[in-house]
JSON list of C-alpha atoms in Angstrom, two decimals:
[
{"chain": "E", "resi": 105, "resn": "MET", "atom": "CA", "xyz": [-26.27, -12.93, -2.31]},
{"chain": "E", "resi": 106, "resn": "ASP", "atom": "CA", "xyz": [-28.39, -12.02, 0.59]},
{"chain": "E", "resi": 107, "resn": "PRO", "atom": "CA", "xyz": [-27.35, -9.39, 3.16]},
{"chain": "E", "resi": 108, "resn": "GLN", "atom": "CA", "xyz": [-26.70, -11.99, 5.83]},
{"chain": "E", "resi": 109, "resn": "ALA", "atom": "CA", "xyz": [-24.34, -13.75, 3.42]},
{"chain": "E", "resi": 110, "resn": "VAL", "atom": "CA", "xyz": [-22.48, -10.37, 2.73]},
{"chain": "E", "resi": 111, "resn": "ASN", "atom": "CA", "xyz": [-22.08, -9.90, 6.58]},
{"chain": "E", "resi": 112, "resn": "GLU", "atom": "CA", "xyz": [-20.52, -13.36, 6.91]},
{"chain": "E", "resi": 113, "resn": "LEU", "atom": "CA", "xyz": [-18.20, -13.09, 4.07]},
{"chain": "E", "resi": 114, "resn": "PHE", "atom": "CA", "xyz": [-16.95, -9.55, 4.62]},
{"chain": "E", "resi": 115, "resn": "PRO", "atom": "CA", "xyz": [-14.88, -10.29, 7.53]},
{"chain": "E", "resi": 116, "resn": "HIS", "atom": "CA", "xyz": [-12.99, -12.93, 5.80]},
{"chain": "E", "resi": 117, "resn": "ILE", "atom": "CA", "xyz": [-12.16, -10.47, 2.91]},
{"chain": "E", "resi": 118, "resn": "ARG", "atom": "CA", "xyz": [-11.19, -7.75, 5.53]},
{"chain": "E", "resi": 119, "resn": "ILE", "atom": "CA", "xyz": [-8.88, -10.30, 7.11]},
{"chain": "E", "resi": 120, "resn": "VAL", "atom": "CA", "xyz": [-7.12, -11.11, 3.81]},
{"chain": "E", "resi": 121, "resn": "ILE", "atom": "CA", "xyz": [-6.77, -7.39, 2.99]},
{"chain": "E", "resi": 122, "resn": "GLY", "atom": "CA", "xyz": [-5.47, -6.67, 6.58]},
{"chain": "E", "resi": 123, "resn": "MET", "atom": "CA", "xyz": [-2.82, -9.26, 6.04]},
{"chain": "E", "resi": 124, "resn": "VAL", "atom": "CA", "xyz": [-1.51, -7.66, 3.00]},
{"chain": "E", "resi": 125, "resn": "ILE", "atom": "CA", "xyz": [-1.78, -4.25, 4.46]},
{"chain": "E", "resi": 126, "resn": "GLY", "atom": "CA", "xyz": [0.17, -5.47, 7.61]},
{"chain": "E", "resi": 127, "resn": "LEU", "atom": "CA", "xyz": [3.01, -6.86, 5.52]},
{"chain": "E", "resi": 128, "resn": "ALA", "atom": "CA", "xyz": [3.24, -3.32, 3.77]},
{"chain": "E", "resi": 129, "resn": "ILE", "atom": "CA", "xyz": [3.11, -1.51, 6.92]},
{"chain": "E", "resi": 130, "resn": "ALA", "atom": "CA", "xyz": [5.67, -4.05, 8.37]},
{"chain": "E", "resi": 131, "resn": "ARG", "atom": "CA", "xyz": [8.02, -3.36, 5.32]},
{"chain": "E", "resi": 132, "resn": "LEU", "atom": "CA", "xyz": [7.92, 0.36, 5.84]},
{"chain": "E", "resi": 133, "resn": "LEU", "atom": "CA", "xyz": [8.29, 0.28, 9.66]},
{"chain": "E", "resi": 134, "resn": "THR", "atom": "CA", "xyz": [11.24, -2.20, 9.24]},
{"chain": "E", "resi": 135, "resn": "GLY", "atom": "CA", "xyz": [12.83, 0.13, 6.76]},
{"chain": "E", "resi": 136, "resn": "ILE", "atom": "CA", "xyz": [12.46, 3.00, 9.23]},
{"chain": "E", "resi": 137, "resn": "ALA", "atom": "CA", "xyz": [14.02, 0.87, 11.94]},
{"chain": "E", "resi": 138, "resn": "ARG", "atom": "CA", "xyz": [17.04, -0.03, 9.80]},
{"chain": "E", "resi": 139, "resn": "LEU", "atom": "CA", "xyz": [17.55, 3.95, 9.14]},
{"chain": "E", "resi": 140, "resn": "ILE", "atom": "CA", "xyz": [17.53, 4.44, 13.02]},
{"chain": "E", "resi": 141, "resn": "GLN", "atom": "CA", "xyz": [19.75, 1.55, 13.62]},
{"chain": "E", "resi": 142, "resn": "HIS", "atom": "CA", "xyz": [22.21, 2.42, 10.97]},
{"chain": "E", "resi": 143, "resn": "PRO", "atom": "CA", "xyz": [22.06, 6.07, 10.51]},
{"chain": "E", "resi": 144, "resn": "LYS", "atom": "CA", "xyz": [25.40, 6.21, 8.74]},
{"chain": "E", "resi": 145, "resn": "ARG", "atom": "CA", "xyz": [25.08, 3.39, 6.29]},
{"chain": "E", "resi": 146, "resn": "TYR", "atom": "CA", "xyz": [23.03, 5.35, 3.78]},
{"chain": "E", "resi": 147, "resn": "ARG", "atom": "CA", "xyz": [22.46, 9.11, 3.53]},
{"chain": "E", "resi": 148, "resn": "VAL", "atom": "CA", "xyz": [18.96, 9.63, 4.44]},
{"chain": "E", "resi": 149, "resn": "SER", "atom": "CA", "xyz": [16.70, 11.55, 1.68]},
{"chain": "E", "resi": 150, "resn": "LEU", "atom": "CA", "xyz": [13.71, 13.91, 2.87]},
{"chain": "E", "resi": 151, "resn": "ILE", "atom": "CA", "xyz": [11.82, 13.10, -0.24]},
{"chain": "E", "resi": 152, "resn": "HIS", "atom": "CA", "xyz": [12.16, 9.38, 0.42]},
{"chain": "E", "resi": 153, "resn": "LEU", "atom": "CA", "xyz": [11.01, 9.79, 4.14]},
{"chain": "E", "resi": 154, "resn": "LEU", "atom": "CA", "xyz": [8.06, 11.82, 2.82]},
{"chain": "E", "resi": 155, "resn": "TRP", "atom": "CA", "xyz": [6.95, 9.03, 0.64]},
{"chain": "E", "resi": 156, "resn": "VAL", "atom": "CA", "xyz": [7.38, 6.66, 3.24]},
{"chain": "E", "resi": 157, "resn": "PHE", "atom": "CA", "xyz": [5.07, 8.77, 5.66]},
{"chain": "E", "resi": 158, "resn": "SER", "atom": "CA", "xyz": [2.79, 9.37, 2.68]},
{"chain": "E", "resi": 159, "resn": "LEU", "atom": "CA", "xyz": [2.25, 5.65, 2.01]},
{"chain": "E", "resi": 160, "resn": "LEU", "atom": "CA", "xyz": [1.82, 4.90, 5.89]},
{"chain": "E", "resi": 161, "resn": "VAL", "atom": "CA", "xyz": [-1.18, 7.30, 5.72]},
{"chain": "E", "resi": 162, "resn": "GLU", "atom": "CA", "xyz": [-2.50, 5.67, 2.55]},
{"chain": "E", "resi": 163, "resn": "LEU", "atom": "CA", "xyz": [-2.38, 2.36, 3.87]},
{"chain": "E", "resi": 164, "resn": "ALA", "atom": "CA", "xyz": [-4.38, 3.53, 7.08]},
{"chain": "E", "resi": 165, "resn": "LEU", "atom": "CA", "xyz": [-6.85, 5.06, 4.95]},
{"chain": "E", "resi": 166, "resn": "PHE", "atom": "CA", "xyz": [-7.33, 2.39, 2.65]},
{"chain": "E", "resi": 167, "resn": "TRP", "atom": "CA", "xyz": [-7.69, -0.33, 5.46]},
{"chain": "E", "resi": 168, "resn": "TRP", "atom": "CA", "xyz": [-10.26, 2.24, 7.13]},
{"chain": "E", "resi": 169, "resn": "TRP", "atom": "CA", "xyz": [-12.35, 3.05, 4.23]},
{"chain": "E", "resi": 170, "resn": "GLU", "atom": "CA", "xyz": [-12.71, -0.63, 2.92]},
{"chain": "E", "resi": 171, "resn": "PHE", "atom": "CA", "xyz": [-15.22, -0.88, 5.76]},
{"chain": "E", "resi": 172, "resn": "ALA", "atom": "CA", "xyz": [-17.72, 0.76, 3.73]},
{"chain": "E", "resi": 173, "resn": "LEU", "atom": "CA", "xyz": [-17.67, -2.50, 1.55]},
{"chain": "E", "resi": 174, "resn": "SER", "atom": "CA", "xyz": [-19.77, -4.31, 4.45]},
{"chain": "E", "resi": 175, "resn": "ARG", "atom": "CA", "xyz": [-22.75, -2.04, 3.21]},
{"chain": "E", "resi": 176, "resn": "LEU", "atom": "CA", "xyz": [-22.83, -3.55, -0.21]},
{"chain": "E", "resi": 177, "resn": "PRO", "atom": "CA", "xyz": [-25.70, -5.56, -1.10]},
{"chain": "E", "resi": 178, "resn": "SER", "atom": "CA", "xyz": [-23.51, -8.27, -2.62]},
{"chain": "E", "resi": 179, "resn": "LEU", "atom": "CA", "xyz": [-19.88, -9.37, -2.75]},
{"chain": "E", "resi": 180, "resn": "THR", "atom": "CA", "xyz": [-18.52, -11.45, -5.75]},
{"chain": "E", "resi": 181, "resn": "PHE", "atom": "CA", "xyz": [-15.22, -13.02, -6.18]},
{"chain": "E", "resi": 182, "resn": "GLY", "atom": "CA", "xyz": [-14.48, -10.24, -8.89]},
{"chain": "E", "resi": 183, "resn": "THR", "atom": "CA", "xyz": [-14.80, -7.64, -6.08]},
{"chain": "E", "resi": 184, "resn": "PHE", "atom": "CA", "xyz": [-12.50, -9.85, -3.86]},
{"chain": "E", "resi": 185, "resn": "ILE", "atom": "CA", "xyz": [-9.70, -10.09, -6.53]},
{"chain": "E", "resi": 186, "resn": "PHE", "atom": "CA", "xyz": [-9.97, -6.50, -7.28]},
{"chain": "E", "resi": 187, "resn": "LEU", "atom": "CA", "xyz": [-9.50, -5.69, -3.50]},
{"chain": "E", "resi": 188, "resn": "ILE", "atom": "CA", "xyz": [-6.46, -8.06, -3.33]},
{"chain": "E", "resi": 189, "resn": "VAL", "atom": "CA", "xyz": [-4.85, -6.42, -6.29]},
{"chain": "E", "resi": 190, "resn": "TYR", "atom": "CA", "xyz": [-5.45, -3.08, -4.93]},
{"chain": "E", "resi": 191, "resn": "ALA", "atom": "CA", "xyz": [-3.71, -4.09, -1.61]},
{"chain": "E", "resi": 192, "resn": "LEU", "atom": "CA", "xyz": [-0.89, -5.94, -3.37]},
{"chain": "E", "resi": 193, "resn": "THR", "atom": "CA", "xyz": [-0.20, -2.71, -5.52]},
{"chain": "E", "resi": 194, "resn": "LEU", "atom": "CA", "xyz": [0.01, -0.61, -2.29]},
{"chain": "E", "resi": 195, "resn": "PHE", "atom": "CA", "xyz": [2.62, -3.33, -0.73]},
{"chain": "E", "resi": 196, "resn": "LEU", "atom": "CA", "xyz": [4.69, -3.13, -4.06]},
{"chain": "E", "resi": 197, "resn": "LEU", "atom": "CA", "xyz": [4.80, 0.49, -3.61]},
{"chain": "E", "resi": 198, "resn": "CYS", "atom": "CA", "xyz": [6.17, 0.07, -0.18]},
{"chain": "E", "resi": 199, "resn": "ALA", "atom": "CA", "xyz": [8.59, -2.71, -1.17]},
{"chain": "E", "resi": 200, "resn": "LEU", "atom": "CA", "xyz": [10.00, -0.11, -3.75]},
{"chain": "E", "resi": 201, "resn": "LEU", "atom": "CA", "xyz": [10.81, 2.37, -1.14]},
{"chain": "E", "resi": 202, "resn": "PHE", "atom": "CA", "xyz": [12.64, -0.03, 0.98]},
{"chain": "E", "resi": 203, "resn": "PRO", "atom": "CA", "xyz": [14.56, -2.55, -1.19]},
{"chain": "E", "resi": 204, "resn": "GLU", "atom": "CA", "xyz": [16.50, -5.57, 0.20]},
{"chain": "E", "resi": 205, "resn": "ASP", "atom": "CA", "xyz": [19.92, -3.90, -0.42]},
{"chain": "E", "resi": 206, "resn": "LEU", "atom": "CA", "xyz": [21.17, -0.71, -1.76]},
{"chain": "E", "resi": 207, "resn": "ASP", "atom": "CA", "xyz": [24.53, -2.17, -2.99]},
{"chain": "E", "resi": 208, "resn": "GLU", "atom": "CA", "xyz": [23.95, -0.86, -6.74]},
{"chain": "E", "resi": 209, "resn": "TYR", "atom": "CA", "xyz": [23.04, 2.70, -5.43]},
{"chain": "E", "resi": 210, "resn": "ALA", "atom": "CA", "xyz": [24.65, 5.44, -3.48]},
{"chain": "E", "resi": 211, "resn": "ASP", "atom": "CA", "xyz": [21.84, 5.99, -1.12]},
{"chain": "E", "resi": 212, "resn": "TYR", "atom": "CA", "xyz": [18.16, 6.02, -0.91]},
{"chain": "E", "resi": 213, "resn": "GLU", "atom": "CA", "xyz": [17.67, 9.15, -2.92]},
{"chain": "E", "resi": 214, "resn": "ASP", "atom": "CA", "xyz": [19.75, 7.50, -5.96]},
{"chain": "E", "resi": 215, "resn": "TYR", "atom": "CA", "xyz": [17.89, 4.30, -5.60]},
{"chain": "E", "resi": 216, "resn": "PHE", "atom": "CA", "xyz": [14.35, 6.23, -5.68]},
{"chain": "E", "resi": 217, "resn": "LEU", "atom": "CA", "xyz": [15.36, 8.40, -8.68]},
{"chain": "E", "resi": 218, "resn": "ASN", "atom": "CA", "xyz": [16.63, 5.09, -10.55]},
{"chain": "E", "resi": 219, "resn": "ARG", "atom": "CA", "xyz": [13.27, 3.37, -9.75]},
{"chain": "E", "resi": 220, "resn": "ARG", "atom": "CA", "xyz": [10.85, 6.33, -10.21]},
{"chain": "E", "resi": 221, "resn": "ARG", "atom": "CA", "xyz": [9.30, 5.01, -13.38]},
{"chain": "E", "resi": 222, "resn": "TRP", "atom": "CA", "xyz": [8.17, 1.94, -11.54]},
{"chain": "E", "resi": 223, "resn": "PHE", "atom": "CA", "xyz": [6.99, 3.86, -8.33]},
{"chain": "E", "resi": 224, "resn": "PHE", "atom": "CA", "xyz": [4.93, 6.53, -10.00]},
{"chain": "E", "resi": 225, "resn": "GLY", "atom": "CA", "xyz": [3.53, 3.92, -12.77]},
{"chain": "E", "resi": 226, "resn": "LEU", "atom": "CA", "xyz": [2.27, 1.90, -9.73]},
{"chain": "E", "resi": 227, "resn": "PHE", "atom": "CA", "xyz": [1.26, 5.36, -7.84]},
{"chain": "E", "resi": 228, "resn": "ALA", "atom": "CA", "xyz": [-0.85, 6.16, -10.96]},
{"chain": "E", "resi": 229, "resn": "LEU", "atom": "CA", "xyz": [-2.32, 2.67, -10.89]},
{"chain": "E", "resi": 230, "resn": "ILE", "atom": "CA", "xyz": [-3.43, 3.32, -7.23]},
{"chain": "E", "resi": 231, "resn": "PHE", "atom": "CA", "xyz": [-5.43, 6.43, -8.54]},
{"chain": "E", "resi": 232, "resn": "VAL", "atom": "CA", "xyz": [-7.18, 4.20, -11.03]},
{"chain": "E", "resi": 233, "resn": "LEU", "atom": "CA", "xyz": [-7.89, 1.64, -8.43]},
{"chain": "E", "resi": 234, "resn": "ASP", "atom": "CA", "xyz": [-9.36, 4.14, -6.06]},
{"chain": "E", "resi": 235, "resn": "VAL", "atom": "CA", "xyz": [-11.73, 5.46, -8.61]},
{"chain": "E", "resi": 236, "resn": "VAL", "atom": "CA", "xyz": [-12.91, 2.00, -9.34]},
{"chain": "E", "resi": 237, "resn": "ASP", "atom": "CA", "xyz": [-13.15, 1.24, -5.63]},
{"chain": "E", "resi": 238, "resn": "THR", "atom": "CA", "xyz": [-15.13, 4.21, -4.92]},
{"chain": "E", "resi": 239, "resn": "ALA", "atom": "CA", "xyz": [-17.48, 3.26, -7.72]},
{"chain": "E", "resi": 240, "resn": "LEU", "atom": "CA", "xyz": [-17.93, -0.11, -6.27]},
{"chain": "E", "resi": 241, "resn": "LYS", "atom": "CA", "xyz": [-19.02, 1.40, -2.92]},
{"chain": "E", "resi": 242, "resn": "GLY", "atom": "CA", "xyz": [-21.60, 3.67, -4.53]},
{"chain": "E", "resi": 243, "resn": "PRO", "atom": "CA", "xyz": [-22.72, 6.98, -3.53]},
{"chain": "E", "resi": 244, "resn": "ALA", "atom": "CA", "xyz": [-22.14, 8.21, 0.04]},
{"chain": "E", "resi": 245, "resn": "ARG", "atom": "CA", "xyz": [-25.01, 7.45, 2.61]}
]
């Protein structure tokens, strides 16, 4: 693939990634807004809020650093699928932090502790995906 084709394809890939990341950010912000709107409904957990903040930062950094892909000499469908899987994994982490309801749990901390295997499993996967992502981009220029 010639560099001109990469320059034309990259914005489309970035838009799809941006949509998924936007949904993840919206999920976190909606959850925060729900905590503000109904502060007495569920006890707030500092650990939970720290993970929310951490993922907001992670989402911003992911979106920012993916711009380095525009310098690749070629983009493949495999690279596109990899990036979507990476973004979807980040979204799933955000969805785990703010479930649709907490009826089965005492509060966010109880929910988080009961879902920790899923959360930390996906979080570990993020580290693996980041290593692959860094390798795809190649050495720093």
